[in-house]
mmCIF file of C-alpha atoms in Angstrom:
data_model
loop_
_atom_site.group_PDB
_atom_site.id
_atom_site.type_symbol
_atom_site.label_atom_id
_atom_site.label_comp_id
_atom_site.label_asym_id
_atom_site.label_seq_id
_atom_site.Cartn_x
_atom_site.Cartn_y
_atom_site.Cartn_z
ATOM 1 C CA UNK A 1 10.431 17.735 19.302
ATOM 2 C CA UNK A 2 12.961 17.161 16.567
ATOM 3 C CA UNK A 3 12.157 16.610 12.818
ATOM 4 C CA UNK A 4 12.170 13.158 11.247
ATOM 5 C CA UNK A 5 13.971 13.442 7.917
ATOM 6 C CA UNK A 6 13.457 10.981 5.014
ATOM 7 C CA UNK A 7 16.848 10.307 3.695
ATOM 8 C CA UNK A 8 16.023 7.802 1.011
ATOM 9 C CA UNK A 9 13.461 5.319 -0.327
ATOM 10 C CA UNK A 10 13.776 2.301 -2.504
ATOM 11 C CA UNK A 11 11.676 -0.566 -3.727
ATOM 12 C CA UNK A 12 11.645 -3.590 -5.898
ATOM 13 C CA UNK A 13 9.638 -3.778 -9.081
ATOM 14 C CA UNK A 14 6.324 -5.616 -8.591
ATOM 15 C CA UNK A 15 6.030 -9.037 -10.102
ATOM 16 C CA UNK A 16 2.841 -10.953 -10.819
ATOM 17 C CA UNK A 17 1.835 -12.692 -7.670
ATOM 18 C CA UNK A 18 1.335 -16.130 -8.943
ATOM 19 C CA UNK A 19 3.666 -19.141 -9.023
ATOM 20 C CA UNK A 20 4.591 -20.092 -12.524
ATOM 21 C CA UNK A 21 3.957 -16.527 -13.785
ATOM 22 C CA UNK A 22 5.703 -14.209 -11.312
ATOM 23 C CA UNK A 23 9.365 -13.402 -11.773
ATOM 24 C CA UNK A 24 9.763 -13.287 -8.006
ATOM 25 C CA UNK A 25 7.259 -15.984 -7.051
ATOM 26 C CA UNK A 26 9.982 -18.617 -6.244
ATOM 27 C CA UNK A 27 11.946 -16.280 -3.860
ATOM 28 C CA UNK A 28 11.861 -16.558 -0.168
ATOM 29 C CA UNK A 29 10.209 -13.494 1.376
ATOM 30 C CA UNK A 30 13.253 -12.819 3.522
ATOM 31 C CA UNK A 31 15.381 -12.561 0.375
ATOM 32 C CA UNK A 32 12.917 -10.097 -1.126
ATOM 33 C CA UNK A 33 13.027 -7.924 2.038
ATOM 34 C CA UNK A 34 16.847 -8.250 2.165
ATOM 35 C CA UNK A 35 17.007 -6.854 -1.399
ATOM 36 C CA UNK A 36 15.701 -3.437 -0.442
ATOM 37 C CA UNK A 37 17.360 -3.249 2.955
ATOM 38 C CA UNK A 38 20.712 -4.109 1.438
ATOM 39 C CA UNK A 39 20.081 -1.508 -1.317
ATOM 40 C CA UNK A 40 19.124 1.295 1.063
ATOM 41 C CA UNK A 41 22.221 0.648 3.237
ATOM 42 C CA UNK A 42 24.583 0.534 0.189
ATOM 43 C CA UNK A 43 22.977 3.595 -1.441
ATOM 44 C CA UNK A 44 23.555 5.681 1.663
ATOM 45 C CA UNK A 45 26.782 4.058 2.871
ATOM 46 C CA UNK A 46 25.177 3.129 6.234
ATOM 47 C CA UNK A 47 27.061 1.694 9.147
ATOM 48 C CA UNK A 48 24.214 -0.687 9.843
ATOM 49 C CA UNK A 49 25.333 -0.943 13.500
ATOM 50 C CA UNK A 50 23.927 2.559 13.871
ATOM 51 C CA UNK A 51 20.423 1.559 12.729
ATOM 52 C CA UNK A 52 18.390 1.701 15.921
ATOM 53 C CA UNK A 53 15.381 -0.319 14.583
ATOM 54 C CA UNK A 54 13.751 -1.564 11.469
ATOM 55 C CA UNK A 55 10.025 -1.529 11.429
ATOM 56 C CA UNK A 56 8.558 -3.926 8.915
ATOM 57 C CA UNK A 57 5.087 -4.408 7.521
ATOM 58 C CA UNK A 58 3.814 -7.807 6.483
ATOM 59 C CA UNK A 59 0.068 -8.503 6.512
ATOM 60 C CA UNK A 60 -0.144 -12.270 6.157
ATOM 61 C CA UNK A 61 2.370 -13.555 8.647
ATOM 62 C CA UNK A 62 2.101 -17.268 7.980
ATOM 63 C CA UNK A 63 4.447 -19.904 6.592
ATOM 64 C CA UNK A 64 7.521 -18.306 5.092
ATOM 65 C CA UNK A 65 6.316 -14.896 5.967
ATOM 66 C CA UNK A 66 6.122 -15.609 9.722
ATOM 67 C CA UNK A 67 8.851 -15.190 12.391
ATOM 68 C CA UNK A 68 9.534 -11.494 12.307
ATOM 69 C CA UNK A 69 10.289 -10.989 8.597
ATOM 70 C CA UNK A 70 11.930 -7.645 9.265
ATOM 71 C CA UNK A 71 14.599 -9.016 11.498
ATOM 72 C CA UNK A 72 15.333 -12.059 9.372
ATOM 73 C CA UNK A 73 15.479 -9.953 6.250
ATOM 74 C CA UNK A 74 17.945 -7.538 7.944
ATOM 75 C CA UNK A 75 20.159 -10.477 8.970
ATOM 76 C CA UNK A 76 19.875 -11.893 5.461
ATOM 77 C CA UNK A 77 20.903 -8.447 4.071
ATOM 78 C CA UNK A 78 24.094 -8.546 6.094
ATOM 79 C CA UNK A 79 23.100 -5.908 8.572
ATOM 80 C CA UNK A 80 25.062 -5.702 11.794
ATOM 81 C CA UNK A 81 23.367 -7.836 14.481
ATOM 82 C CA UNK A 82 22.942 -4.634 16.589
ATOM 83 C CA UNK A 83 20.241 -3.427 14.151
ATOM 84 C CA UNK A 84 17.055 -4.624 15.777
ATOM 85 C CA UNK A 85 13.770 -5.136 13.917
ATOM 86 C CA UNK A 86 10.077 -5.842 14.390
ATOM 87 C CA UNK A 87 7.269 -6.832 12.040
ATOM 88 C CA UNK A 88 3.677 -5.554 12.362
ATOM 89 C CA UNK A 89 0.314 -5.972 10.694
ATOM 90 C CA UNK A 90 -2.189 -3.157 9.980
ATOM 91 C CA UNK A 91 -3.368 -5.085 6.949
ATOM 92 C CA UNK A 92 -2.957 -2.916 3.793
ATOM 93 C CA UNK A 93 -1.937 0.042 5.995
ATOM 94 C CA UNK A 94 1.152 -1.650 7.306
ATOM 95 C CA UNK A 95 3.719 0.069 5.094
ATOM 96 C CA UNK A 96 2.541 3.575 5.946
ATOM 97 C CA UNK A 97 2.380 2.595 9.694
ATOM 98 C CA UNK A 98 5.925 1.354 9.759
ATOM 99 C CA UNK A 99 7.227 4.611 8.306
ATOM 100 C CA UNK A 100 4.996 6.704 10.647
ATOM 101 C CA UNK A 101 6.186 4.808 13.699
ATOM 102 C CA UNK A 102 9.783 5.131 12.510
ATOM 103 C CA UNK A 103 9.256 8.879 12.224
ATOM 104 C CA UNK A 104 7.513 9.088 15.612
ATOM 105 C CA UNK A 105 10.400 7.333 17.344
ATOM 106 C CA UNK A 106 12.857 9.894 15.853
ATOM 107 C CA UNK A 107 10.620 12.912 16.604
ATOM 108 C CA UNK A 108 10.271 11.770 20.196
ATOM 109 C CA UNK A 109 14.059 11.771 20.606
ATOM 110 C CA UNK A 110 14.191 8.064 21.365
ATOM 111 C CA UNK A 111 15.970 6.947 18.096
ATOM 112 C CA UNK A 112 18.233 8.506 15.425
ATOM 113 C CA UNK A 113 18.269 6.177 12.550
ATOM 114 C CA UNK A 114 15.285 3.964 11.629
ATOM 115 C CA UNK A 115 14.110 2.086 8.595
ATOM 116 C CA UNK A 116 10.444 1.664 7.815
ATOM 117 C CA UNK A 117 9.092 -0.592 5.066
ATOM 118 C CA UNK A 118 7.558 -3.903 4.355
ATOM 119 C CA UNK A 119 7.337 -6.943 2.044
ATOM 120 C CA UNK A 120 4.542 -9.232 0.829
ATOM 121 C CA UNK A 121 4.733 -12.352 -1.322
ATOM 122 C CA UNK A 122 1.147 -12.606 -2.523
ATOM 123 C CA UNK A 123 2.175 -15.513 -4.707
ATOM 124 C CA UNK A 124 2.279 -17.573 -1.466
ATOM 125 C CA UNK A 125 -1.432 -16.968 -0.756
ATOM 126 C CA UNK A 126 -2.683 -20.005 -2.715
ATOM 127 C CA UNK A 127 -0.082 -22.341 -1.249
ATOM 128 C CA UNK A 128 -0.925 -25.063 1.389
ATOM 129 C CA UNK A 129 1.005 -22.971 4.087
ATOM 130 C CA UNK A 130 -1.599 -20.270 3.676
ATOM 131 C CA UNK A 131 -4.591 -22.456 4.551
ATOM 132 C CA UNK A 132 -7.614 -20.682 5.982
ATOM 133 C CA UNK A 133 -9.850 -17.838 4.920
ATOM 134 C CA UNK A 134 -7.930 -14.800 3.561
ATOM 135 C CA UNK A 135 -11.069 -12.696 4.321
ATOM 136 C CA UNK A 136 -12.052 -10.834 7.447
ATOM 137 C CA UNK A 137 -14.623 -13.366 8.527
ATOM 138 C CA UNK A 138 -12.648 -15.898 10.606
ATOM 139 C CA UNK A 139 -15.463 -17.683 12.317
ATOM 140 C CA UNK A 140 -15.670 -15.492 15.358
ATOM 141 C CA UNK A 141 -19.395 -15.347 15.740
ATOM 142 C CA UNK A 142 -19.368 -12.807 18.523
ATOM 143 C CA UNK A 143 -17.386 -10.340 16.540
ATOM 144 C CA UNK A 144 -19.516 -11.097 13.478
ATOM 145 C CA UNK A 145 -22.618 -10.050 15.427
ATOM 146 C CA UNK A 146 -20.913 -6.829 16.551
ATOM 147 C CA UNK A 147 -19.172 -5.950 13.324
ATOM 148 C CA UNK A 148 -19.926 -8.088 10.288
ATOM 149 C CA UNK A 149 -16.940 -7.836 7.946
ATOM 150 C CA UNK A 150 -17.344 -9.128 4.400
ATOM 151 C CA UNK A 151 -14.933 -9.674 1.541
ATOM 152 C CA UNK A 152 -13.225 -6.499 0.589
ATOM 153 C CA UNK A 153 -14.450 -6.719 -3.029
ATOM 154 C CA UNK A 154 -18.008 -7.059 -1.911
ATOM 155 C CA UNK A 155 -17.357 -3.978 0.322
ATOM 156 C CA UNK A 156 -16.175 -2.040 -2.768
ATOM 157 C CA UNK A 157 -19.304 -2.869 -4.720
ATOM 158 C CA UNK A 158 -21.450 -2.003 -1.700
ATOM 159 C CA UNK A 159 -19.848 1.364 -1.441
ATOM 160 C CA UNK A 160 -20.152 2.090 -5.187
ATOM 161 C CA UNK A 161 -23.856 1.229 -4.837
ATOM 162 C CA UNK A 162 -24.366 3.455 -1.761
ATOM 163 C CA UNK A 163 -22.566 6.370 -3.402
ATOM 164 C CA UNK A 164 -24.282 5.942 -6.816
ATOM 165 C CA UNK A 165 -20.920 5.729 -8.569
ATOM 166 C CA UNK A 166 -21.396 3.957 -11.918
ATOM 167 C CA UNK A 167 -19.153 1.267 -13.321
ATOM 168 C CA UNK A 168 -18.269 3.633 -16.223
ATOM 169 C CA UNK A 169 -16.580 6.088 -13.832
ATOM 170 C CA UNK A 170 -14.675 3.260 -12.131
ATOM 171 C CA UNK A 171 -13.474 1.847 -15.431
ATOM 172 C CA UNK A 172 -12.420 5.297 -16.580
ATOM 173 C CA UNK A 173 -10.268 5.629 -13.455
ATOM 174 C CA UNK A 174 -8.729 2.168 -14.169
ATOM 175 C CA UNK A 175 -7.909 3.151 -17.715
ATOM 176 C CA UNK A 176 -6.321 6.394 -16.560
ATOM 177 C CA UNK A 177 -4.227 4.425 -13.999
ATOM 178 C CA UNK A 178 -2.856 2.036 -16.719
ATOM 179 C CA UNK A 179 -2.090 5.082 -19.038
ATOM 180 C CA UNK A 180 -0.297 7.064 -16.315
ATOM 181 C CA UNK A 181 1.753 4.041 -15.196
ATOM 182 C CA UNK A 182 2.766 3.299 -18.740
ATOM 183 C CA UNK A 183 3.853 6.935 -19.191
ATOM 184 C CA UNK A 184 5.701 6.916 -15.916
ATOM 185 C CA UNK A 185 7.556 3.660 -16.736
ATOM 186 C CA UNK A 186 8.561 4.861 -20.254
ATOM 187 C CA UNK A 187 9.793 8.229 -18.952
ATOM 188 C CA UNK A 188 11.703 6.888 -15.982
ATOM 189 C CA UNK A 189 9.673 8.317 -13.241
ATOM 190 C CA UNK A 190 10.308 5.247 -11.079
ATOM 191 C CA UNK A 191 13.945 4.820 -11.937
ATOM 192 C CA UNK A 192 15.286 6.635 -8.826
ATOM 193 C CA UNK A 193 13.680 4.258 -6.392
ATOM 194 C CA UNK A 194 13.782 0.925 -8.260
ATOM 195 C CA UNK A 195 16.285 -1.712 -7.367
ATOM 196 C CA UNK A 196 16.796 -4.861 -9.365
ATOM 197 C CA UNK A 197 16.202 -8.224 -7.780
ATOM 198 C CA UNK A 198 18.618 -11.112 -8.292
ATOM 199 C CA UNK A 199 18.512 -14.801 -7.260
ATOM 200 C CA UNK A 200 21.153 -16.413 -5.030
ATOM 201 C CA UNK A 201 23.339 -17.179 -8.047
ATOM 202 C CA UNK A 202 23.371 -13.497 -9.127
ATOM 203 C CA UNK A 203 20.939 -14.003 -12.046
ATOM 204 C CA UNK A 204 18.683 -11.008 -12.676
ATOM 205 C CA UNK A 205 15.117 -11.900 -11.850
ATOM 206 C CA UNK A 206 13.335 -8.599 -12.364
ATOM 207 C CA UNK A 207 14.272 -4.956 -12.916
ATOM 208 C CA UNK A 208 11.003 -3.586 -14.438
ATOM 209 C CA UNK A 209 7.397 -3.615 -13.358
ATOM 210 C CA UNK A 210 5.837 -6.867 -14.487
ATOM 211 C CA UNK A 211 2.103 -6.370 -13.815
ATOM 212 C CA UNK A 212 1.008 -3.244 -15.868
ATOM 213 C CA UNK A 213 -1.160 -3.810 -18.926
ATOM 214 C CA UNK A 214 -0.639 -0.716 -21.118
ATOM 215 C CA UNK A 215 -2.722 -2.326 -23.820
ATOM 216 C CA UNK A 216 -5.799 -1.881 -21.679
ATOM 217 C CA UNK A 217 -8.708 -0.152 -23.384
ATOM 218 C CA UNK A 218 -11.995 1.312 -22.060
ATOM 219 C CA UNK A 219 -13.810 -1.123 -24.293
ATOM 220 C CA UNK A 220 -11.840 -4.008 -22.879
ATOM 221 C CA UNK A 221 -12.587 -2.991 -19.362
ATOM 222 C CA UNK A 222 -16.303 -2.627 -20.174
ATOM 223 C CA UNK A 223 -16.281 -6.212 -21.455
ATOM 224 C CA UNK A 224 -14.932 -7.697 -18.218
ATOM 225 C CA UNK A 225 -17.332 -9.615 -16.004
ATOM 226 C CA UNK A 226 -17.831 -8.340 -12.476
ATOM 227 C CA UNK A 227 -15.801 -10.483 -10.031
ATOM 228 C CA UNK A 228 -17.555 -10.357 -6.654
ATOM 229 C CA UNK A 229 -21.209 -11.386 -7.299
ATOM 230 C CA UNK A 230 -20.393 -15.055 -6.768
ATOM 231 C CA UNK A 231 -18.057 -14.372 -3.881
ATOM 232 C CA UNK A 232 -20.841 -12.394 -2.202
ATOM 233 C CA UNK A 233 -22.967 -15.614 -2.011
ATOM 234 C CA UNK A 234 -20.099 -17.890 -0.901
ATOM 235 C CA UNK A 235 -21.269 -19.923 2.101
ATOM 236 C CA UNK A 236 -19.220 -19.230 5.205
ATOM 237 C CA UNK A 237 -20.866 -21.841 7.492
ATOM 238 C CA UNK A 238 -23.401 -24.605 7.608
ATOM 239 C CA UNK A 239 -26.103 -22.002 8.493
ATOM 240 C CA UNK A 240 -25.783 -20.454 5.094
ATOM 241 C CA UNK A 241 -24.096 -17.188 6.148
ATOM 242 C CA UNK A 242 -22.677 -15.315 3.144
ATOM 243 C CA UNK A 243 -20.861 -12.057 2.667
ATOM 244 C CA UNK A 244 -23.967 -10.638 1.167
ATOM 245 C CA UNK A 245 -25.867 -11.424 4.333
ATOM 246 C CA UNK A 246 -23.159 -9.847 6.463
ATOM 247 C CA UNK A 247 -23.634 -6.632 4.563
ATOM 248 C CA UNK A 248 -27.366 -6.938 4.966
ATOM 249 C CA UNK A 249 -26.999 -7.006 8.695
ATOM 250 C CA UNK A 250 -25.964 -3.271 8.554
ATOM 251 C CA UNK A 251 -27.648 -2.336 5.283
ATOM 252 C CA UNK A 252 -30.804 -4.489 5.003
ATOM 253 C CA UNK A 253 -32.345 -2.627 2.131
ATOM 254 C CA UNK A 254 -29.159 -2.502 -0.115
ATOM 255 C CA UNK A 255 -29.275 -4.283 -3.376
ATOM 256 C CA UNK A 256 -25.612 -4.446 -4.213
ATOM 257 C CA UNK A 257 -24.625 -3.509 -7.767
ATOM 258 C CA UNK A 258 -21.531 -5.528 -8.648
ATOM 259 C CA UNK A 259 -19.171 -3.233 -10.574
ATOM 260 C CA UNK A 260 -15.635 -4.285 -9.723
ATOM 261 C CA UNK A 261 -13.514 -6.732 -11.659
ATOM 262 C CA UNK A 262 -9.916 -7.602 -12.349
ATOM 263 C CA UNK A 263 -9.356 -4.497 -14.323
ATOM 264 C CA UNK A 264 -10.609 -1.939 -11.809
ATOM 265 C CA UNK A 265 -9.244 -3.605 -8.716
ATOM 266 C CA UNK A 266 -5.692 -3.772 -7.345
ATOM 267 C CA UNK A 267 -3.355 -6.325 -8.806
ATOM 268 C CA UNK A 268 -1.964 -9.361 -6.893
ATOM 269 C CA UNK A 269 1.780 -8.914 -6.859
ATOM 270 C CA UNK A 270 4.938 -9.563 -4.879
ATOM 271 C CA UNK A 271 7.127 -6.679 -3.784
ATOM 272 C CA UNK A 272 9.065 -4.923 -1.008
ATOM 273 C CA UNK A 273 10.035 -1.382 -0.128
ATOM 274 C CA UNK A 274 12.087 0.575 2.461
ATOM 275 C CA UNK A 275 12.306 4.151 3.664
ATOM 276 C CA UNK A 276 15.274 5.411 5.613
ATOM 277 C CA UNK A 277 14.626 8.045 8.267
ATOM 278 C CA UNK A 278 17.003 10.002 10.432
ATOM 279 C CA UNK A 279 17.186 12.645 13.072
ATOM 280 C CA UNK A 280 18.778 15.919 11.755
ATOM 281 C CA UNK A 281 21.525 15.509 14.287
ATOM 282 C CA UNK A 282 22.609 12.165 13.041
ATOM 283 C CA UNK A 283 22.197 13.066 9.433
ATOM 284 C CA UNK A 284 24.380 16.172 9.720
ATOM 285 C CA UNK A 285 27.034 14.230 11.682
ATOM 286 C CA UNK A 286 27.172 11.496 9.016
ATOM 287 C CA UNK A 287 26.820 13.442 5.776
ATOM 288 C CA UNK A 288 23.279 12.173 5.020
ATOM 289 C CA UNK A 289 21.387 14.537 2.822
ATOM 290 C CA UNK A 290 17.585 14.734 3.610
ATOM 291 C CA UNK A 291 15.057 14.514 0.794
ATOM 292 C CA UNK A 292 11.954 15.270 2.870
ATOM 293 C CA UNK A 293 10.683 15.647 6.377
ATOM 294 C CA UNK A 294 7.507 14.183 7.970
ATOM 295 C CA UNK A 295 5.050 16.906 8.574
ATOM 296 C CA UNK A 296 2.139 15.093 10.221
ATOM 297 C CA UNK A 297 0.727 11.595 10.769
ATOM 298 C CA UNK A 298 -2.698 10.258 11.567
ATOM 299 C CA UNK A 299 -4.666 7.070 11.978
ATOM 300 C CA UNK A 300 -8.469 6.712 11.517
ATOM 301 C CA UNK A 301 -11.029 4.007 11.921
ATOM 302 C CA UNK A 302 -14.336 3.753 10.155
ATOM 303 C CA UNK A 303 -17.267 1.292 9.586
ATOM 304 C CA UNK A 304 -15.722 -2.257 9.511
ATOM 305 C CA UNK A 305 -18.616 -3.508 7.356
ATOM 306 C CA UNK A 306 -17.937 -1.140 4.547
ATOM 307 C CA UNK A 307 -14.221 -1.460 5.490
ATOM 308 C CA UNK A 308 -12.757 0.909 2.724
ATOM 309 C CA UNK A 309 -14.033 4.296 3.668
ATOM 310 C CA UNK A 310 -11.466 5.550 6.199
ATOM 311 C CA UNK A 311 -9.017 7.297 3.782
ATOM 312 C CA UNK A 312 -11.158 10.406 3.474
ATOM 313 C CA UNK A 313 -11.555 11.062 7.241
ATOM 314 C CA UNK A 314 -7.827 10.063 7.683
ATOM 315 C CA UNK A 315 -6.814 12.694 5.169
ATOM 316 C CA UNK A 316 -8.946 15.319 6.838
ATOM 317 C CA UNK A 317 -7.412 14.447 10.151
ATOM 318 C CA UNK A 318 -3.818 14.578 9.026
ATOM 319 C CA UNK A 319 -4.485 17.896 7.253
ATOM 320 C CA UNK A 320 -5.903 19.271 10.450
ATOM 321 C CA UNK A 321 -2.954 18.098 12.473
ATOM 322 C CA UNK A 322 -0.635 19.875 9.962
ATOM 323 C CA UNK A 323 -2.697 22.966 9.907
ATOM 324 C CA UNK A 324 -3.115 22.668 6.186
ATOM 325 C CA UNK A 325 -5.876 22.588 3.544
ATOM 326 C CA UNK A 326 -6.543 20.287 0.680
ATOM 327 C CA UNK A 327 -5.259 22.864 -1.724
ATOM 328 C CA UNK A 328 -1.827 22.936 -0.076
ATOM 329 C CA UNK A 329 -1.053 19.415 -1.193
ATOM 330 C CA UNK A 330 0.752 18.989 -4.487
ATOM 331 C CA UNK A 331 0.628 15.231 -4.768
ATOM 332 C CA UNK A 332 -1.909 12.722 -3.388
ATOM 333 C CA UNK A 333 -1.074 9.030 -3.286
ATOM 334 C CA UNK A 334 -4.223 7.076 -2.437
ATOM 335 C CA UNK A 335 -3.962 3.325 -2.810
ATOM 336 C CA UNK A 336 -6.131 1.951 -5.591
ATOM 337 C CA UNK A 337 -7.267 -1.100 -3.585
ATOM 338 C CA UNK A 338 -10.444 -0.785 -5.715
ATOM 339 C CA UNK A 339 -11.457 1.922 -8.097
ATOM 340 C CA UNK A 340 -14.249 3.156 -5.841
ATOM 341 C CA UNK A 341 -11.799 3.939 -3.048
ATOM 342 C CA UNK A 342 -9.923 6.413 -5.185
ATOM 343 C CA UNK A 343 -12.932 7.740 -6.946
ATOM 344 C CA UNK A 344 -14.766 8.394 -3.682
ATOM 345 C CA UNK A 345 -11.580 10.029 -2.252
ATOM 346 C CA UNK A 346 -11.484 12.469 -5.171
ATOM 347 C CA UNK A 347 -15.116 13.299 -4.979
ATOM 348 C CA UNK A 348 -15.402 13.736 -1.372
ATOM 349 C CA UNK A 349 -12.392 15.970 -1.041
ATOM 350 C CA UNK A 350 -13.072 17.732 -4.292
ATOM 351 C CA UNK A 351 -9.570 17.132 -5.626
ATOM 352 C CA UNK A 352 -7.866 18.104 -8.806
ATOM 353 C CA UNK A 353 -7.606 14.721 -10.523
ATOM 354 C CA UNK A 354 -4.208 15.559 -11.943
ATOM 355 C CA UNK A 355 -2.746 15.632 -8.492
ATOM 356 C CA UNK A 356 -3.987 12.163 -7.533
ATOM 357 C CA UNK A 357 -1.844 9.127 -8.349
ATOM 358 C CA UNK A 358 -0.154 10.999 -11.162
ATOM 359 C CA UNK A 359 2.054 7.961 -12.073
ATOM 360 C CA UNK A 360 -0.779 5.388 -11.885
ATOM 361 C CA UNK A 361 -1.647 3.224 -8.956
ATOM 362 C CA UNK A 362 -2.409 -0.323 -7.770
ATOM 363 C CA UNK A 363 -4.901 -1.036 -10.454
ATOM 364 C CA UNK A 364 -2.032 -0.782 -12.940
ATOM 365 C CA UNK A 365 1.008 -1.619 -10.765
ATOM 366 C CA UNK A 366 -0.291 -4.008 -8.157
ATOM 367 C CA UNK A 367 -0.667 -3.891 -4.384
ATOM 368 C CA UNK A 368 1.830 -6.041 -2.275
ATOM 369 C CA UNK A 369 -0.223 -5.564 0.802
ATOM 370 C CA UNK A 370 2.217 -4.983 3.730
ATOM 371 C CA UNK A 371 4.694 -3.159 1.481
ATOM 372 C CA UNK A 372 2.477 -0.758 -0.508
ATOM 373 C CA UNK A 373 2.432 2.087 1.976
ATOM 374 C CA UNK A 374 6.191 2.387 1.893
ATOM 375 C CA UNK A 375 6.162 2.211 -1.818
ATOM 376 C CA UNK A 376 3.647 4.989 -2.119
ATOM 377 C CA UNK A 377 5.630 7.284 0.161
ATOM 378 C CA UNK A 378 8.708 6.768 -2.028
ATOM 379 C CA UNK A 379 6.558 7.334 -5.214
ATOM 380 C CA UNK A 380 5.086 10.564 -3.760
ATOM 381 C CA UNK A 381 8.688 11.823 -2.831
ATOM 382 C CA UNK A 382 10.105 11.021 -6.331
ATOM 383 C CA UNK A 383 7.132 12.924 -7.858
ATOM 384 C CA UNK A 384 7.597 15.935 -5.637
ATOM 385 C CA UNK A 385 11.248 16.068 -6.719
ATOM 386 C CA UNK A 386 10.565 15.508 -10.392
ATOM 387 C CA UNK A 387 7.964 18.328 -10.517
ATOM 388 C CA UNK A 388 9.696 20.720 -8.091
ATOM 389 C CA UNK A 389 6.730 20.574 -5.710
ATOM 390 C CA UNK A 390 6.528 20.667 -1.939
ATOM 391 C CA UNK A 391 3.881 18.626 -0.111
ATOM 392 C CA UNK A 392 2.663 15.113 -0.542
ATOM 393 C CA UNK A 393 -0.167 13.226 1.278
ATOM 394 C CA UNK A 394 -0.262 9.456 1.349
ATOM 395 C CA UNK A 395 -3.088 7.302 2.648
ATOM 396 C CA UNK A 396 -4.808 4.010 1.990
ATOM 397 C CA UNK A 397 -7.718 1.884 3.245
ATOM 398 C CA UNK A 398 -6.955 -1.126 5.432
ATOM 399 C CA UNK A 399 -9.083 -4.029 6.427
ATOM 400 C CA UNK A 400 -11.103 -3.672 9.593
ATOM 401 C CA UNK A 401 -12.146 -0.231 8.420
ATOM 402 C CA UNK A 402 -8.905 1.714 9.021
ATOM 403 C CA UNK A 403 -6.587 4.144 7.262
ATOM 404 C CA UNK A 404 -3.182 5.574 8.260
ATOM 405 C CA UNK A 405 -2.030 8.861 6.617
ATOM 406 C CA UNK A 406 1.115 10.878 6.394
ATOM 407 C CA UNK A 407 2.060 14.283 4.930
ATOM 408 C CA UNK A 408 5.638 14.779 3.847
ATOM 409 C CA UNK A 409 7.472 17.979 2.761
ATOM 410 C CA UNK A 410 10.217 17.924 0.249
ATOM 411 C CA UNK A 411 13.481 19.464 1.495
#
């Protein structure tokens, strides 16, 4: 089995995911995807006819985001028509999955040059074309009886309650995320991967992160009202089913303590990212210099009702596949979907907090769902290079109670 080399990674800045406020909110998703695909081709002087496949993650494939966004973005970017593409959905885990599948196709010997990545325009979610519930409960009563799946924010609060993690700890982590992101931005830690976004007339739309709030204080976070108590009691049908009642089907004695809010939950943003992978044979023949190799990959499922708890077992699984221990990892990127996800990850694995999301995470920078995994892989790689370290582990929770994971080694 051959190695899968990571040649390069790039991403857009993340913009506020709201029409009227977000710098990218008026773009077509295909144009956003095309931005990073064009950039990664130009940065590496690719003959795009050699690209065997493009694997693209987009979670909400409706309206403008439907119709194989990966293929349309590649065509929009001016790729040769020989460069095929597909679009997949593993909810929040889509961006890691696309890179993992790209690596697997190379490691198997079936492909030589593949791009993994994704894009998500969360600013579209409130538009008419995105009608229907954005939550896991889609009215399938049979599935609801087997696996009640509430709103993700309600799940986060339920986990914090079950784990006895106080709001103060979650707010502290959110504050640290903002501080680290601010430091990373001011010191250029993201500059190697960031590509500017222009409109069709060539006007610059965004070249810096738009979402972070470096003015955040612990006192300000403490003053925010919890967000998901009302959502927990939102009626889903005429029978009065609510997200709270769905949790109660599995945890009948649980009195949920609502502790998450806008400040300690991931930000709603628009963004895209791409990771270029190659076989060693192709890279050497075409002068491509590897930045890292994929060491191991894993997928893990967990309780769909709590939904957000799979990253810890996924990390343990990928470490076992790699024959490694927690202490061997220099950088952990765990998506801050909600503060409790990262806090539980740190506690369960007994991690050095300085190694976890050292440049901040989604509470500060935002979480463009289908793209985030690819962004985190690029962020981990940049940090390994910046600090002259060797191994990075990337994982994230995904709806349905899942988590993909990957370990990379800097070359």
